[in-house]
Amino acid sequence: MTTTSLLLDAERARAAHLDEEISALEQILSELRSERAAIQDRLDAYKFPVLTLPNEIVVEIFVRTLPPYPRAAPLGSTQKLLAICSQWRAIALATPELWRSIRFQKQQASFGASLKNALRKWLGRASSLPLAFAWDFDPSIIDTRDLISAISSYRSRWDILNITILKRYLQLLSGPAPALRELYLCASDGDVAPALSGPSAHLLRLHDAPLLRSVVLSQVPIDPETMPWQHLADLTISGLRMVNCAVALRAATRLLHCRLEIVSGLPRDYNQTIESPSLQTLVLTHASRKVENSSGMRCLSFPALRRFQCSLDIFTGIDALSENHLAGFLDRSGCHLEVLLLSGVAPWIVPIYRQTLSTQRVGTIARREVPPRKMACFLWSKDEWWEVNVEGDE
């Protein structure tokens, strides 16, 4: 055997030995890598325990971080959930409750096509859930026509609207609203865009709204065709004449709670009875000043009335709401008044009304201006509100 052959045999043997050592080391390295991966998994789970929660729990946490429906965080805030991690992004995108309520900011009001695209993307995540829209910026400064156009595309899914618009755009809200339950609408006379044409440009026409129950209208012109009044249970009207409010009171035959902030009373020659057979709660006050030259409460009749708050200075002169004037109203209504709250009077006058009206639960309350943006509050329709404000029995 030659020297060359011996050297080659030695090299082959050495190579085989190295292969065995490499294989053994690779096995050790594989085991080490597996062990390290297992340790890292445990470390990750320990460092981020929230990622180990079931998806149902994470969904509940997400939903509870937002204001309770129908209140909404500003448009875009829910988007932040998509940027935390891929797992949370997938959960957020698959949770329709996170995307069903939108509160627009003033800087988003005039985005035109981009606003519609963003809205389409956002509401696409809400699946088929009913929707709530809100904004409260001044429409006389910021044109809301793009916003109204954008949300009108989702009319069939309107659940709650809480918005402020120009009177000239009321017609843009008109149409069927089959899912609408609550409407809070403040109208302004501002002028930032050309007026819509047509005789009914300033009139709202909501029809096919069988679920509508709660409505707040501030300076919104109304007539019998404005909405299906007969479905309403709660109604607030501000900034209109009493003769306009009478239209709603007559038509709202199932109305339970009503707040009227009027700018003028009924004409003295008004002779039509205004009766709301189911009305239990009435708050009657003036929007900004005393109401003069009116027929007082002579034409009003509410046989189911239980709770009544009124401003005694709402009428002047011979129509001032004296204890006898109120007694006549209650006798004419044939109601059994349980609670009477008076504003605009000193506490010492309470016993006089208690004795005259045979109503023990009489109290006084400071007159509060209700800003249009806060009109969505129906606390005054709750028993608890009256319990807190009324003076106790003596």
CSV table of C-alpha atoms in Angstrom, one decimal, residues 135-137 162-164 184-187 218 369-377:
chain,number,residue,atom,x,y,z
A,135,TRP,CA,-71.9,65.5,16.8
A,136,ASP,CA,-72.4,68.8,18.7
A,137,PHE,CA,-70.2,71.4,17.0
A,162,ASN,CA,-77.8,63.1,18.5
A,163,ILE,CA,-76.9,65.9,16.1
A,164,THR,CA,-77.0,69.6,15.5
A,184,TYR,CA,-81.9,64.3,19.7
A,185,LEU,CA,-82.0,67.1,17.1
A,186,CYS,CA,-81.0,70.7,17.5
A,187,ALA,CA,-81.5,73.1,14.5
A,218,SER,CA,-84.6,72.2,19.8
A,369,GLU,CA,-81.4,76.7,31.5
A,370,VAL,CA,-80.9,73.5,29.5
A,371,PRO,CA,-78.3,74.1,26.8
A,372,PRO,CA,-79.3,72.5,23.4
A,373,ARG,CA,-76.3,70.2,23.6
A,374,LYS,CA,-77.5,68.8,26.9
A,375,MET,CA,-81.0,68.3,25.7
A,376,ALA,CA,-80.6,64.5,25.4
A,377,CYS,CA,-81.0,64.1,29.2
